[in-house]
């Protein structure tokens, strides 16, 4: 702030998470809120990173993609889902976040950082803005976030979220699918042309 620089929210959040992990490495934290409990061994923190995105079709359906990586950035799960419904873009993006959280709950993950390229959804969940049309889904997301020992929702640019975006596009062709411990790059290249990935 003293250098009058515009900080990147993503970088600030990542640095804050790193600082907490460093602090916990040297301080055995056993007090405080149950939701924020942690251990002194950073190697067992088990933070998972989720990338989610949504895609929409003029044919009357929406699709979602979700990537889950462990703290070493190794793939834990990749999934895509197709829903036969038409929704506003922001609502669909919020539904993708909610679905990603549901997957994390089903996998019994305890600490997660979820990333979305829908800034309006991230801002609504984090209390920076409010959009009435999104409120029912935002309430669901906030309730789901309470399930985890640690949970954070961050904005992630489209260029950094391309894997989840490609999965959402893949669902146009293959419907709902799940891959464990891998990213379906061969399936994507087989079903989705380079032109369609840019849409």
mmCIF file of C-alpha atoms in Angstrom:
data_model
loop_
_atom_site.group_PDB
_atom_site.id
_atom_site.type_symbol
_atom_site.label_atom_id
_atom_site.label_comp_id
_atom_site.label_asym_id
_atom_site.label_seq_id
_atom_site.Cartn_x
_atom_site.Cartn_y
_atom_site.Cartn_z
ATOM 1 C CA UNK A 1 0.000 0.000 0.000
ATOM 2 C CA UNK A 2 2.811 2.418 0.837
ATOM 3 C CA UNK A 3 4.167 2.007 -2.706
ATOM 4 C CA UNK A 4 0.700 2.769 -4.127
ATOM 5 C CA UNK A 5 0.601 -0.537 -5.979
ATOM 6 C CA UNK A 6 -2.615 -2.301 -6.962
ATOM 7 C CA UNK A 7 -2.299 -5.742 -5.314
ATOM 8 C CA UNK A 8 -3.487 -8.878 -7.051
ATOM 9 C CA UNK A 9 -6.269 -10.491 -4.924
ATOM 10 C CA UNK A 10 -5.084 -13.950 -5.964
ATOM 11 C CA UNK A 11 -1.478 -13.218 -4.977
ATOM 12 C CA UNK A 12 -2.590 -11.714 -1.652
ATOM 13 C CA UNK A 13 -4.712 -14.808 -0.879
ATOM 14 C CA UNK A 14 -1.905 -17.208 -1.845
ATOM 15 C CA UNK A 15 0.629 -15.301 0.274
ATOM 16 C CA UNK A 16 -1.801 -15.285 3.209
ATOM 17 C CA UNK A 17 -2.265 -19.066 2.901
ATOM 18 C CA UNK A 18 1.513 -19.571 2.763
ATOM 19 C CA UNK A 19 1.966 -17.377 5.854
ATOM 20 C CA UNK A 20 -0.628 -19.368 7.789
ATOM 21 C CA UNK A 21 1.049 -22.637 6.801
ATOM 22 C CA UNK A 22 4.464 -21.294 7.844
ATOM 23 C CA UNK A 23 3.056 -20.104 11.175
ATOM 24 C CA UNK A 24 1.373 -23.450 11.820
ATOM 25 C CA UNK A 25 4.590 -25.292 11.005
ATOM 26 C CA UNK A 26 6.228 -23.758 14.077
ATOM 27 C CA UNK A 27 3.167 -23.360 16.315
ATOM 28 C CA UNK A 28 1.038 -26.320 17.305
ATOM 29 C CA UNK A 29 -2.396 -24.769 16.955
ATOM 30 C CA UNK A 30 -5.002 -26.579 19.020
ATOM 31 C CA UNK A 31 -7.220 -23.662 19.996
ATOM 32 C CA UNK A 32 -9.619 -21.417 18.134
ATOM 33 C CA UNK A 33 -12.548 -22.184 15.922
ATOM 34 C CA UNK A 34 -13.114 -25.823 15.037
ATOM 35 C CA UNK A 35 -13.448 -24.897 11.376
ATOM 36 C CA UNK A 36 -9.908 -23.518 11.276
ATOM 37 C CA UNK A 37 -8.161 -26.284 13.182
ATOM 38 C CA UNK A 38 -4.848 -27.410 11.726
ATOM 39 C CA UNK A 39 -1.718 -29.363 12.597
ATOM 40 C CA UNK A 40 1.905 -28.370 13.010
ATOM 41 C CA UNK A 41 3.046 -30.591 10.120
ATOM 42 C CA UNK A 42 2.584 -28.714 6.833
ATOM 43 C CA UNK A 43 3.342 -31.860 4.827
ATOM 44 C CA UNK A 44 0.052 -33.382 6.012
ATOM 45 C CA UNK A 45 -2.145 -30.335 5.577
ATOM 46 C CA UNK A 46 -3.822 -31.978 2.607
ATOM 47 C CA UNK A 47 -4.934 -28.794 0.878
ATOM 48 C CA UNK A 48 -6.718 -29.555 -2.409
ATOM 49 C CA UNK A 49 -7.223 -27.061 -5.225
ATOM 50 C CA UNK A 50 -10.457 -27.127 -7.229
ATOM 51 C CA UNK A 51 -10.890 -25.372 -10.575
ATOM 52 C CA UNK A 52 -14.472 -25.071 -11.848
ATOM 53 C CA UNK A 53 -16.136 -23.626 -14.929
ATOM 54 C CA UNK A 54 -19.462 -23.678 -16.774
ATOM 55 C CA UNK A 55 -20.404 -23.649 -20.451
ATOM 56 C CA UNK A 56 -23.723 -22.996 -22.157
ATOM 57 C CA UNK A 57 -25.426 -24.287 -25.286
ATOM 58 C CA UNK A 58 -28.105 -22.823 -27.525
ATOM 59 C CA UNK A 59 -29.599 -26.322 -27.659
ATOM 60 C CA UNK A 60 -30.989 -25.927 -24.139
ATOM 61 C CA UNK A 61 -28.388 -27.410 -21.807
ATOM 62 C CA UNK A 62 -25.511 -26.267 -19.645
ATOM 63 C CA UNK A 63 -22.310 -28.101 -18.784
ATOM 64 C CA UNK A 64 -19.754 -27.901 -15.993
ATOM 65 C CA UNK A 65 -16.132 -28.925 -15.554
ATOM 66 C CA UNK A 66 -14.177 -29.513 -12.350
ATOM 67 C CA UNK A 67 -10.514 -30.318 -11.719
ATOM 68 C CA UNK A 68 -9.274 -31.354 -8.276
ATOM 69 C CA UNK A 69 -5.521 -31.276 -7.591
ATOM 70 C CA UNK A 70 -3.582 -32.038 -4.429
ATOM 71 C CA UNK A 71 -1.022 -29.695 -2.856
ATOM 72 C CA UNK A 72 1.616 -31.036 -5.282
ATOM 73 C CA UNK A 73 -0.625 -30.095 -8.236
ATOM 74 C CA UNK A 74 -1.149 -33.781 -9.097
ATOM 75 C CA UNK A 75 -4.586 -34.624 -10.481
ATOM 76 C CA UNK A 76 -6.908 -36.272 -7.966
ATOM 77 C CA UNK A 77 -10.059 -36.082 -10.049
ATOM 78 C CA UNK A 78 -11.424 -34.551 -13.240
ATOM 79 C CA UNK A 79 -15.149 -34.466 -13.930
ATOM 80 C CA UNK A 80 -17.652 -32.959 -16.314
ATOM 81 C CA UNK A 81 -21.415 -32.768 -16.043
ATOM 82 C CA UNK A 82 -24.255 -31.981 -18.422
ATOM 83 C CA UNK A 83 -27.594 -30.579 -17.221
ATOM 84 C CA UNK A 84 -30.658 -30.222 -19.445
ATOM 85 C CA UNK A 85 -31.581 -26.694 -18.397
ATOM 86 C CA UNK A 86 -31.143 -23.117 -19.518
ATOM 87 C CA UNK A 87 -29.894 -20.600 -16.976
ATOM 88 C CA UNK A 88 -28.288 -17.180 -16.937
ATOM 89 C CA UNK A 89 -24.505 -17.291 -17.248
ATOM 90 C CA UNK A 90 -23.831 -16.051 -13.699
ATOM 91 C CA UNK A 91 -26.298 -18.575 -12.244
ATOM 92 C CA UNK A 92 -24.630 -21.391 -14.187
ATOM 93 C CA UNK A 93 -21.183 -20.344 -12.973
ATOM 94 C CA UNK A 94 -22.473 -20.322 -9.383
ATOM 95 C CA UNK A 95 -23.965 -23.773 -9.917
ATOM 96 C CA UNK A 96 -20.546 -24.989 -11.099
ATOM 97 C CA UNK A 97 -18.966 -23.746 -7.847
ATOM 98 C CA UNK A 98 -21.697 -25.463 -5.830
ATOM 99 C CA UNK A 99 -21.183 -28.709 -7.762
ATOM 100 C CA UNK A 100 -17.414 -28.568 -7.207
ATOM 101 C CA UNK A 101 -18.003 -28.186 -3.475
ATOM 102 C CA UNK A 102 -20.362 -31.167 -3.577
ATOM 103 C CA UNK A 103 -17.633 -33.284 -5.208
ATOM 104 C CA UNK A 104 -15.141 -32.185 -2.540
ATOM 105 C CA UNK A 105 -17.602 -33.144 0.195
ATOM 106 C CA UNK A 106 -18.216 -36.556 -1.408
ATOM 107 C CA UNK A 107 -14.437 -37.123 -1.412
ATOM 108 C CA UNK A 108 -14.234 -36.132 2.278
ATOM 109 C CA UNK A 109 -11.676 -33.422 1.576
ATOM 110 C CA UNK A 110 -10.959 -31.268 4.618
ATOM 111 C CA UNK A 111 -9.067 -28.263 3.277
ATOM 112 C CA UNK A 112 -9.798 -26.752 -0.111
ATOM 113 C CA UNK A 113 -9.110 -23.705 -2.253
ATOM 114 C CA UNK A 114 -11.710 -23.436 -5.012
ATOM 115 C CA UNK A 115 -11.053 -21.249 -8.067
ATOM 116 C CA UNK A 116 -13.550 -19.822 -10.542
ATOM 117 C CA UNK A 117 -13.215 -17.387 -13.447
ATOM 118 C CA UNK A 118 -16.653 -15.901 -12.631
ATOM 119 C CA UNK A 119 -15.711 -12.779 -10.674
ATOM 120 C CA UNK A 120 -19.320 -11.836 -9.914
ATOM 121 C CA UNK A 121 -19.866 -15.207 -8.196
ATOM 122 C CA UNK A 122 -16.618 -14.985 -6.220
ATOM 123 C CA UNK A 123 -17.456 -11.431 -5.113
ATOM 124 C CA UNK A 124 -20.974 -12.426 -4.016
ATOM 125 C CA UNK A 125 -19.729 -15.400 -1.979
ATOM 126 C CA UNK A 126 -16.978 -13.323 -0.369
ATOM 127 C CA UNK A 127 -19.390 -10.505 0.509
ATOM 128 C CA UNK A 128 -18.018 -7.830 -1.838
ATOM 129 C CA UNK A 129 -21.246 -7.541 -3.825
ATOM 130 C CA UNK A 130 -24.779 -8.900 -3.928
ATOM 131 C CA UNK A 131 -26.892 -10.063 -6.855
ATOM 132 C CA UNK A 132 -30.454 -11.075 -6.014
ATOM 133 C CA UNK A 133 -30.706 -13.546 -8.910
ATOM 134 C CA UNK A 134 -27.722 -15.467 -7.500
ATOM 135 C CA UNK A 135 -28.703 -15.371 -3.841
ATOM 136 C CA UNK A 136 -30.300 -18.869 -3.524
ATOM 137 C CA UNK A 137 -27.202 -20.558 -4.997
ATOM 138 C CA UNK A 138 -24.839 -18.256 -3.059
ATOM 139 C CA UNK A 139 -26.543 -19.280 0.197
ATOM 140 C CA UNK A 140 -26.012 -22.955 -0.725
ATOM 141 C CA UNK A 141 -22.335 -22.278 -1.487
ATOM 142 C CA UNK A 142 -21.767 -20.507 1.829
ATOM 143 C CA UNK A 143 -23.401 -23.384 3.704
ATOM 144 C CA UNK A 144 -21.225 -25.886 1.842
ATOM 145 C CA UNK A 145 -18.053 -23.929 2.649
ATOM 146 C CA UNK A 146 -18.783 -24.410 6.364
ATOM 147 C CA UNK A 147 -18.449 -28.176 5.904
ATOM 148 C CA UNK A 148 -14.664 -27.949 5.490
ATOM 149 C CA UNK A 149 -11.963 -27.318 8.086
ATOM 150 C CA UNK A 150 -10.522 -24.719 5.722
ATOM 151 C CA UNK A 151 -12.170 -23.379 2.576
ATOM 152 C CA UNK A 152 -11.501 -20.393 0.350
ATOM 153 C CA UNK A 153 -13.050 -19.250 -2.942
ATOM 154 C CA UNK A 154 -10.742 -17.261 -5.246
ATOM 155 C CA UNK A 155 -11.113 -15.579 -8.621
ATOM 156 C CA UNK A 156 -8.977 -17.243 -11.292
ATOM 157 C CA UNK A 157 -8.655 -15.784 -14.795
ATOM 158 C CA UNK A 158 -9.955 -17.721 -17.810
ATOM 159 C CA UNK A 159 -6.418 -18.188 -19.134
ATOM 160 C CA UNK A 160 -5.456 -19.957 -15.897
ATOM 161 C CA UNK A 161 -8.703 -21.928 -15.748
ATOM 162 C CA UNK A 162 -8.491 -23.515 -19.196
ATOM 163 C CA UNK A 163 -8.496 -27.141 -17.997
ATOM 164 C CA UNK A 164 -11.844 -26.790 -16.225
ATOM 165 C CA UNK A 165 -13.133 -24.783 -19.192
ATOM 166 C CA UNK A 166 -12.116 -27.535 -21.630
ATOM 167 C CA UNK A 167 -13.829 -30.139 -19.454
ATOM 168 C CA UNK A 168 -17.040 -28.112 -19.484
ATOM 169 C CA UNK A 169 -16.833 -28.002 -23.287
ATOM 170 C CA UNK A 170 -16.133 -31.735 -23.425
ATOM 171 C CA UNK A 171 -19.394 -32.411 -21.576
ATOM 172 C CA UNK A 172 -21.242 -31.042 -24.632
ATOM 173 C CA UNK A 173 -20.124 -34.212 -26.420
ATOM 174 C CA UNK A 174 -19.738 -36.896 -23.744
ATOM 175 C CA UNK A 175 -22.234 -35.843 -21.071
ATOM 176 C CA UNK A 176 -21.399 -36.531 -17.437
ATOM 177 C CA UNK A 177 -18.053 -38.311 -16.932
ATOM 178 C CA UNK A 178 -15.411 -38.697 -14.216
ATOM 179 C CA UNK A 179 -11.695 -39.511 -14.422
ATOM 180 C CA UNK A 180 -9.656 -40.446 -11.342
ATOM 181 C CA UNK A 181 -5.984 -39.453 -10.983
ATOM 182 C CA UNK A 182 -5.789 -38.108 -14.522
ATOM 183 C CA UNK A 183 -6.833 -35.318 -16.881
ATOM 184 C CA UNK A 184 -8.630 -36.565 -20.041
ATOM 185 C CA UNK A 185 -6.498 -34.725 -22.591
ATOM 186 C CA UNK A 186 -6.895 -37.484 -25.204
ATOM 187 C CA UNK A 187 -10.683 -37.461 -24.848
ATOM 188 C CA UNK A 188 -10.752 -33.696 -25.219
ATOM 189 C CA UNK A 189 -8.607 -33.734 -28.361
ATOM 190 C CA UNK A 190 -10.785 -36.491 -29.830
ATOM 191 C CA UNK A 191 -14.146 -34.786 -29.256
ATOM 192 C CA UNK A 192 -13.468 -31.068 -29.189
ATOM 193 C CA UNK A 193 -11.864 -29.158 -32.066
ATOM 194 C CA UNK A 194 -9.448 -26.317 -31.474
ATOM 195 C CA UNK A 195 -12.036 -23.865 -32.796
ATOM 196 C CA UNK A 196 -14.681 -24.954 -30.302
ATOM 197 C CA UNK A 197 -12.274 -24.614 -27.380
ATOM 198 C CA UNK A 198 -11.883 -20.934 -28.161
ATOM 199 C CA UNK A 199 -15.628 -20.246 -28.023
#
